[in-house]
Amino acid sequence: MLLCSQYLKVSMQIACKRSLLMCISCWSQNGEVDPALKALEERQDEVLRRLYELKATVDGLAKTVTTPDADLDASTLSRGPAESVFRATADLDSLLGKDLGALRDIVINANPAHPPLSLLVLHALLCQRYQVLSSVHVHSSVSAVPPPLLSCLGPRHIDSYARQRFQLGFTLIWKDVSKLQMKFNTQSMYPIEGEANVARFLFRLLSAEPQDPVLATQMDCWIDTAVFQLAEGGSKERAVTLRSLNSALGRSPWLLGQEFSLADIVCACCVLRAGQTTSAPANVQRWLQSCQNLGHFDCVYPLLQ
């Protein structure tokens, strides 16, 4: 409404000035324009020019209001700091459904030939935020499992018999599956497949996702790069990815800047699994040491021996 009012006002002013100029051009003495009138005409020309500029500005503002996405520049999006990771717990009711008094069970089927290292790190972080009832089982499709895999979630909780005391159940089943699978509602949920996708789901439970859309996109890109090039790629792909990691870590301590995130967890686990620790560039080695110093990766190293 304000823009329309300004637009009409400017248009009326332009029309009035045009009429005045037409009158001025008709005033003359002996066929010559009076100098005073000529000066007045020049001032009116300047006023008219400014009014046209104002009209163009109003037109541009009106376009922005009526089509807010038409001239959106992605480079102007906020790049403020994301919410600090691992600061608070998530609303489990909104993520996993309303709590009806039963323990929320997260059940993961994984192949012992490819232990999901990043999920073990996330399990350790979840245990710092929630009361988690953890257990490891072996499916009949698997003949034997190394002892470290049987104890990868830590010792059995002394109150494991009282399920009502826990908020989350984290059950890892070693099974002969081609892709890692996860369900938290075993009755009706279609399984989430792939270590990266399950890692994203578990990370949400930590209420640690970046709020900045740019950082969130960067995090997803690093996770996909780690999975498809470090974990599943050949030697050339791994070399290219390590160079990219080294370059990024030369600018900041973590992959997303000053905050440790899921990108660091997945990428570090993929580097460790690929056996690239000693041959990695300097910045990557420093970053891996920083990850180890946090203590979140203590559950991973026994599985790499």
Short mmCIF file of C-alpha atoms in Angstrom, two decimals:
data_model
loop_
_atom_site.label_atom_id
_atom_site.label_comp_id
_atom_site.label_asym_id
_atom_site.label_seq_id
_atom_site.Cartn_x
_atom_site.Cartn_y
_atom_site.Cartn_z
CA MET A 1 0.00 0.00 0.00
CA LEU A 2 2.83 2.42 0.85
CA LEU A 3 4.61 1.68 -2.41
CA CYS A 4 1.43 2.29 -4.43
CA SER A 5 0.90 5.63 -2.68
CA GLN A 6 4.47 6.72 -3.44
CA TYR A 7 4.12 5.58 -7.02
CA LEU A 8 0.95 7.67 -7.56
CA LYS A 9 2.47 10.69 -5.87
CA VAL A 10 5.57 10.57 -8.06
CA SER A 11 3.47 10.13 -11.20
CA MET A 12 1.33 13.17 -10.31
CA GLN A 13 4.43 15.25 -9.67
CA ILE A 14 5.89 14.28 -13.03
CA ALA A 15 2.66 15.24 -14.82
CA CYS A 16 2.55 18.62 -13.06
CA LYS A 17 6.15 19.40 -13.93
CA ARG A 18 5.55 18.51 -17.56
CA SER A 19 2.61 20.97 -17.71
CA LEU A 20 4.71 23.68 -16.12
CA LEU A 21 7.51 23.18 -18.63
CA MET A 22 5.07 23.42 -21.51
CA CYS A 23 3.87 26.79 -20.18
CA ILE A 24 7.42 28.04 -19.69
CA SER A 25 8.40 27.15 -23.24
CA CYS A 26 5.60 29.37 -24.52
CA TRP A 27 6.73 32.50 -22.65
CA SER A 28 9.06 34.61 -24.75
CA GLN A 29 10.06 38.20 -25.42
CA ASN A 30 10.51 39.22 -29.11
CA GLY A 31 10.91 35.52 -29.97
CA GLU A 32 13.63 34.91 -27.35
CA VAL A 33 13.23 33.08 -24.09
CA ASP A 34 13.68 35.25 -21.07
CA PRO A 35 16.93 34.30 -19.23
CA ALA A 36 15.09 33.99 -15.92
CA LEU A 37 12.56 31.66 -17.48
CA LYS A 38 15.36 29.67 -19.09
CA ALA A 39 17.05 29.20 -15.73
CA LEU A 40 13.74 28.12 -14.26
CA GLU A 41 13.33 25.61 -17.08
CA GLU A 42 16.76 24.13 -16.37
CA ARG A 43 15.89 23.73 -12.70
CA GLN A 44 12.66 22.04 -13.67
CA ASP A 45 14.61 19.68 -15.92
CA GLU A 46 16.79 18.69 -12.98
CA VAL A 47 13.75 18.14 -10.76
CA LEU A 48 12.14 16.04 -13.48
CA ARG A 49 15.28 13.92 -13.84
CA ARG A 50 15.31 13.22 -10.11
CA LEU A 51 11.65 12.33 -10.16
CA TYR A 52 12.23 9.81 -12.92
CA GLU A 53 15.05 8.26 -10.88
CA LEU A 54 12.74 8.06 -7.87
CA LYS A 55 10.04 6.46 -10.00
CA ALA A 56 12.54 3.82 -11.21
CA THR A 57 13.51 3.12 -7.60
CA VAL A 58 9.87 2.69 -6.58
CA ASP A 59 9.31 0.34 -9.52
CA GLY A 60 12.26 -1.78 -8.42
CA LEU A 61 11.02 -1.95 -4.83
CA ALA A 62 7.56 -2.95 -6.00
CA LYS A 63 9.08 -5.80 -8.03
CA THR A 64 11.05 -7.02 -5.04
CA VAL A 65 7.94 -7.10 -2.83
CA THR A 66 5.69 -8.83 -5.34
CA THR A 67 8.35 -11.36 -6.48
CA PRO A 68 10.70 -11.82 -3.51
CA ASP A 69 12.68 -14.64 -5.14
CA ALA A 70 13.17 -13.02 -8.53
CA ASP A 71 16.37 -11.21 -7.67
CA LEU A 72 17.64 -13.41 -4.83
CA ASP A 73 21.42 -13.52 -4.66
CA ALA A 74 22.72 -16.65 -2.97
CA SER A 75 25.93 -14.87 -2.05
CA THR A 76 23.99 -12.64 0.34
CA LEU A 77 22.66 -15.53 2.42
CA SER A 78 23.66 -15.48 6.05
CA ARG A 79 26.88 -17.24 6.84
CA GLY A 80 26.74 -16.72 10.56
CA PRO A 81 28.06 -19.32 12.97
CA ALA A 82 26.04 -22.49 13.26
CA GLU A 83 24.65 -23.73 16.53
CA SER A 84 27.40 -25.29 18.61
CA VAL A 85 27.39 -29.04 18.26
CA PHE A 86 26.72 -31.41 21.14
CA ARG A 87 25.25 -28.66 23.33
CA ALA A 88 21.74 -29.96 23.94
CA THR A 89 19.49 -32.95 23.49
CA ALA A 90 16.89 -33.19 20.75
CA ASP A 91 13.15 -33.51 21.14
CA LEU A 92 12.80 -37.26 20.76
CA ASP A 93 9.03 -37.01 20.51
CA SER A 94 9.28 -34.88 17.37
CA LEU A 95 11.95 -37.07 15.78
CA LEU A 96 10.86 -40.56 16.78
CA GLY A 97 7.19 -40.13 17.58
CA LYS A 98 5.29 -39.62 20.81
CA ASP A 99 6.69 -41.55 23.75
CA LEU A 100 4.04 -43.98 25.00
CA GLY A 101 6.17 -45.32 27.79
CA ALA A 102 8.01 -47.92 25.72
CA LEU A 103 11.71 -47.76 25.03
CA ARG A 104 12.57 -46.34 21.61
CA ASP A 105 14.63 -49.04 19.92
CA ILE A 106 17.15 -48.26 17.20
CA VAL A 107 18.05 -51.53 15.50
CA ILE A 108 20.98 -51.66 13.06
CA ASN A 109 21.93 -54.61 10.86
CA ALA A 110 25.57 -54.40 9.76
CA ASN A 111 28.00 -56.71 8.02
CA PRO A 112 30.98 -57.57 10.26
CA ALA A 113 33.24 -57.38 7.19
CA HIS A 114 32.55 -53.62 7.07
CA PRO A 115 32.08 -52.32 10.63
CA PRO A 116 30.21 -48.96 10.64
CA LEU A 117 32.89 -46.93 12.41
CA SER A 118 31.05 -43.62 12.22
CA LEU A 119 27.97 -45.13 13.86
CA LEU A 120 30.07 -46.35 16.76
CA VAL A 121 31.34 -42.81 17.29
CA LEU A 122 27.78 -41.50 17.17
CA HIS A 123 26.68 -44.18 19.63
CA ALA A 124 29.32 -42.95 22.07
CA LEU A 125 28.08 -39.38 21.65
CA LEU A 126 24.45 -40.44 22.15
CA CYS A 127 25.44 -42.14 25.39
CA GLN A 128 26.71 -38.77 26.63
CA ARG A 129 23.30 -37.16 25.98
CA TYR A 130 20.78 -39.87 26.75
CA GLN A 131 20.25 -42.94 28.83
CA VAL A 132 21.04 -45.57 26.17
CA LEU A 133 20.52 -49.31 26.53
CA SER A 134 23.12 -50.85 24.19
CA SER A 135 23.41 -54.44 23.04
CA VAL A 136 25.23 -56.44 20.34
CA HIS A 137 23.87 -59.62 18.74
CA VAL A 138 24.99 -62.04 16.04
CA HIS A 139 22.57 -63.21 13.36
CA SER A 140 22.53 -66.82 12.25
CA SER A 141 23.70 -65.74 8.77
CA VAL A 142 27.12 -64.98 10.26
CA SER A 143 29.29 -67.88 11.35
CA ALA A 144 31.84 -66.04 13.48
CA VAL A 145 32.52 -62.47 14.65
CA PRO A 146 35.83 -61.19 16.06
CA PRO A 147 35.68 -60.46 19.80
CA PRO A 148 36.27 -56.68 19.41
CA LEU A 149 33.05 -56.45 17.38
CA LEU A 150 31.09 -58.14 20.15
CA SER A 151 32.14 -55.48 22.66
CA CYS A 152 32.20 -52.47 20.31
CA LEU A 153 29.33 -50.75 22.18
CA GLY A 154 30.99 -51.05 25.55
CA PRO A 155 30.15 -53.18 28.57
CA ARG A 156 26.61 -54.24 29.32
CA HIS A 157 24.74 -51.74 31.49
CA ILE A 158 24.17 -52.91 35.06
CA ASP A 159 20.49 -51.86 34.85
CA SER A 160 19.85 -53.45 31.47
CA TYR A 161 17.04 -55.54 32.96
CA ALA A 162 15.01 -52.37 33.68
CA ARG A 163 14.24 -51.06 30.19
CA GLN A 164 11.92 -48.36 31.51
CA ARG A 165 14.92 -46.50 32.91
CA PHE A 166 16.34 -45.76 29.47
CA GLN A 167 15.42 -43.28 26.75
CA LEU A 168 16.93 -45.07 23.76
CA GLY A 169 17.72 -48.63 22.84
CA PHE A 170 20.70 -49.10 20.51
CA THR A 171 20.88 -52.64 19.18
CA LEU A 172 23.60 -53.66 16.72
CA ILE A 173 23.11 -56.97 14.93
CA TRP A 174 26.01 -58.42 12.96
CA LYS A 175 24.33 -59.88 9.92
CA ASP A 176 25.20 -60.89 6.36
CA VAL A 177 23.69 -57.85 4.59
CA SER A 178 24.89 -56.10 1.46
CA LYS A 179 24.00 -52.66 2.85
CA LEU A 180 23.79 -51.45 6.40
CA GLN A 181 20.17 -51.12 7.53
CA MET A 182 18.50 -49.30 10.40
CA LYS A 183 15.01 -49.21 11.87
CA PHE A 184 13.72 -47.43 14.95
CA ASN A 185 10.16 -48.68 14.46
CA THR A 186 10.56 -52.34 13.67
CA GLN A 187 6.83 -52.86 13.06
CA SER A 188 6.03 -50.33 10.34
CA MET A 189 9.18 -48.47 9.27
CA TYR A 190 10.92 -49.13 6.00
CA PRO A 191 14.65 -49.50 6.76
CA ILE A 192 17.11 -46.67 6.21
CA GLU A 193 20.02 -48.02 4.18
CA GLY A 194 23.63 -46.95 4.02
CA GLU A 195 26.03 -45.90 6.74
CA ALA A 196 25.96 -42.24 5.67
CA ASN A 197 22.15 -42.01 5.80
CA VAL A 198 21.98 -43.71 9.19
CA ALA A 199 24.73 -41.41 10.45
CA ARG A 200 22.68 -38.38 9.39
CA PHE A 201 19.66 -39.75 11.25
CA LEU A 202 21.61 -40.40 14.46
CA PHE A 203 23.29 -37.01 14.26
CA ARG A 204 19.87 -35.34 14.33
CA LEU A 205 19.28 -36.94 17.72
CA LEU A 206 22.23 -34.92 19.03
CA SER A 207 20.48 -31.67 18.05
CA ALA A 208 23.75 -30.65 16.41
CA GLU A 209 22.84 -30.03 12.77
CA PRO A 210 24.12 -26.74 11.33
CA GLN A 211 21.37 -24.13 11.17
CA ASP A 212 23.13 -22.27 8.36
CA PRO A 213 21.94 -23.82 5.04
CA VAL A 214 25.36 -23.22 3.47
CA LEU A 215 27.13 -25.17 6.22
CA ALA A 216 24.49 -27.92 6.09
CA THR A 217 25.10 -28.31 2.36
CA GLN A 218 28.86 -28.40 2.86
CA MET A 219 28.43 -31.08 5.51
CA ASP A 220 26.40 -33.27 3.15
CA CYS A 221 28.96 -32.79 0.39
CA TRP A 222 31.82 -33.92 2.62
CA ILE A 223 29.85 -36.96 3.80
CA ASP A 224 29.05 -38.03 0.23
CA THR A 225 32.65 -37.43 -0.83
CA ALA A 226 33.93 -39.58 2.02
CA VAL A 227 31.57 -42.45 1.24
CA PHE A 228 31.83 -42.51 -2.56
CA GLN A 229 35.50 -41.59 -2.97
CA LEU A 230 37.29 -42.62 0.22
CA ALA A 231 35.31 -45.69 1.23
CA GLU A 232 34.18 -46.97 -2.17
CA GLY A 233 36.58 -45.28 -4.61
CA GLY A 234 39.89 -46.41 -6.01
CA SER A 235 43.39 -45.17 -5.24
CA LYS A 236 43.05 -42.13 -7.54
CA GLU A 237 39.78 -41.05 -5.97
CA ARG A 238 41.24 -41.43 -2.47
CA ALA A 239 44.30 -39.38 -3.42
CA VAL A 240 42.15 -36.56 -4.82
CA THR A 241 39.94 -36.55 -1.73
CA LEU A 242 42.90 -36.46 0.63
CA ARG A 243 44.25 -33.42 -1.22
CA SER A 244 40.85 -31.75 -0.90
CA LEU A 245 40.75 -32.53 2.81
CA ASN A 246 44.27 -31.20 3.26
CA SER A 247 43.37 -27.96 1.50
CA ALA A 248 40.20 -27.42 3.55
CA LEU A 249 41.92 -28.24 6.83
CA GLY A 250 44.65 -25.76 6.03
CA ARG A 251 42.07 -22.98 6.37
CA SER A 252 40.25 -24.14 9.51
CA PRO A 253 40.63 -26.75 12.29
CA TRP A 254 37.49 -28.65 11.23
CA LEU A 255 35.83 -29.25 7.89
CA LEU A 256 33.01 -26.79 8.59
CA GLY A 257 35.21 -24.17 10.19
CA GLN A 258 35.42 -23.84 13.96
CA GLU A 259 32.84 -26.51 14.80
CA PHE A 260 33.34 -30.27 14.98
CA SER A 261 30.53 -31.91 13.00
CA LEU A 262 29.25 -35.06 11.35
CA ALA A 263 31.46 -34.26 8.34
CA ASP A 264 34.54 -34.72 10.54
CA ILE A 265 33.19 -37.96 12.00
CA VAL A 266 32.39 -39.64 8.68
CA CYS A 267 35.47 -38.38 6.83
CA ALA A 268 37.84 -39.32 9.65
CA CYS A 269 36.36 -42.81 9.93
CA CYS A 270 36.68 -43.31 6.17
CA VAL A 271 40.33 -42.19 6.23
CA LEU A 272 41.06 -44.55 9.12
CA ARG A 273 39.25 -47.44 7.44
CA ALA A 274 41.16 -46.87 4.21
CA GLY A 275 44.45 -47.14 6.10
CA GLN A 276 45.60 -43.69 4.94
CA THR A 277 46.68 -42.42 8.36
CA THR A 278 50.45 -42.48 7.94
CA SER A 279 50.48 -41.50 4.25
CA ALA A 280 48.00 -38.64 4.63
CA PRO A 281 49.12 -35.01 4.11
CA ALA A 282 50.22 -32.95 7.10
CA ASN A 283 46.95 -31.10 7.69
CA VAL A 284 44.96 -34.33 7.54
CA GLN A 285 47.27 -35.99 10.07
CA ARG A 286 46.95 -33.03 12.42
CA TRP A 287 43.16 -33.17 12.05
CA LEU A 288 43.07 -36.92 12.76
CA GLN A 289 45.09 -36.30 15.92
CA SER A 290 42.59 -33.63 16.94
CA CYS A 291 39.75 -36.10 16.41
CA GLN A 292 41.54 -38.65 18.55
CA ASN A 293 42.15 -36.08 21.29
CA LEU A 294 38.41 -35.50 21.61
CA GLY A 295 37.99 -39.05 22.87
CA HIS A 296 34.98 -39.77 20.64
CA PHE A 297 36.99 -42.19 18.49
CA ASP A 298 38.28 -44.42 21.29
CA CYS A 299 35.77 -47.12 20.32
CA VAL A 300 37.08 -47.17 16.74
CA TYR A 301 40.79 -47.79 17.14
CA PRO A 302 40.52 -51.31 18.62
CA LEU A 303 38.66 -52.39 15.46
CA LEU A 304 41.46 -51.16 13.19
CA GLN A 305 44.13 -53.44 14.65
#
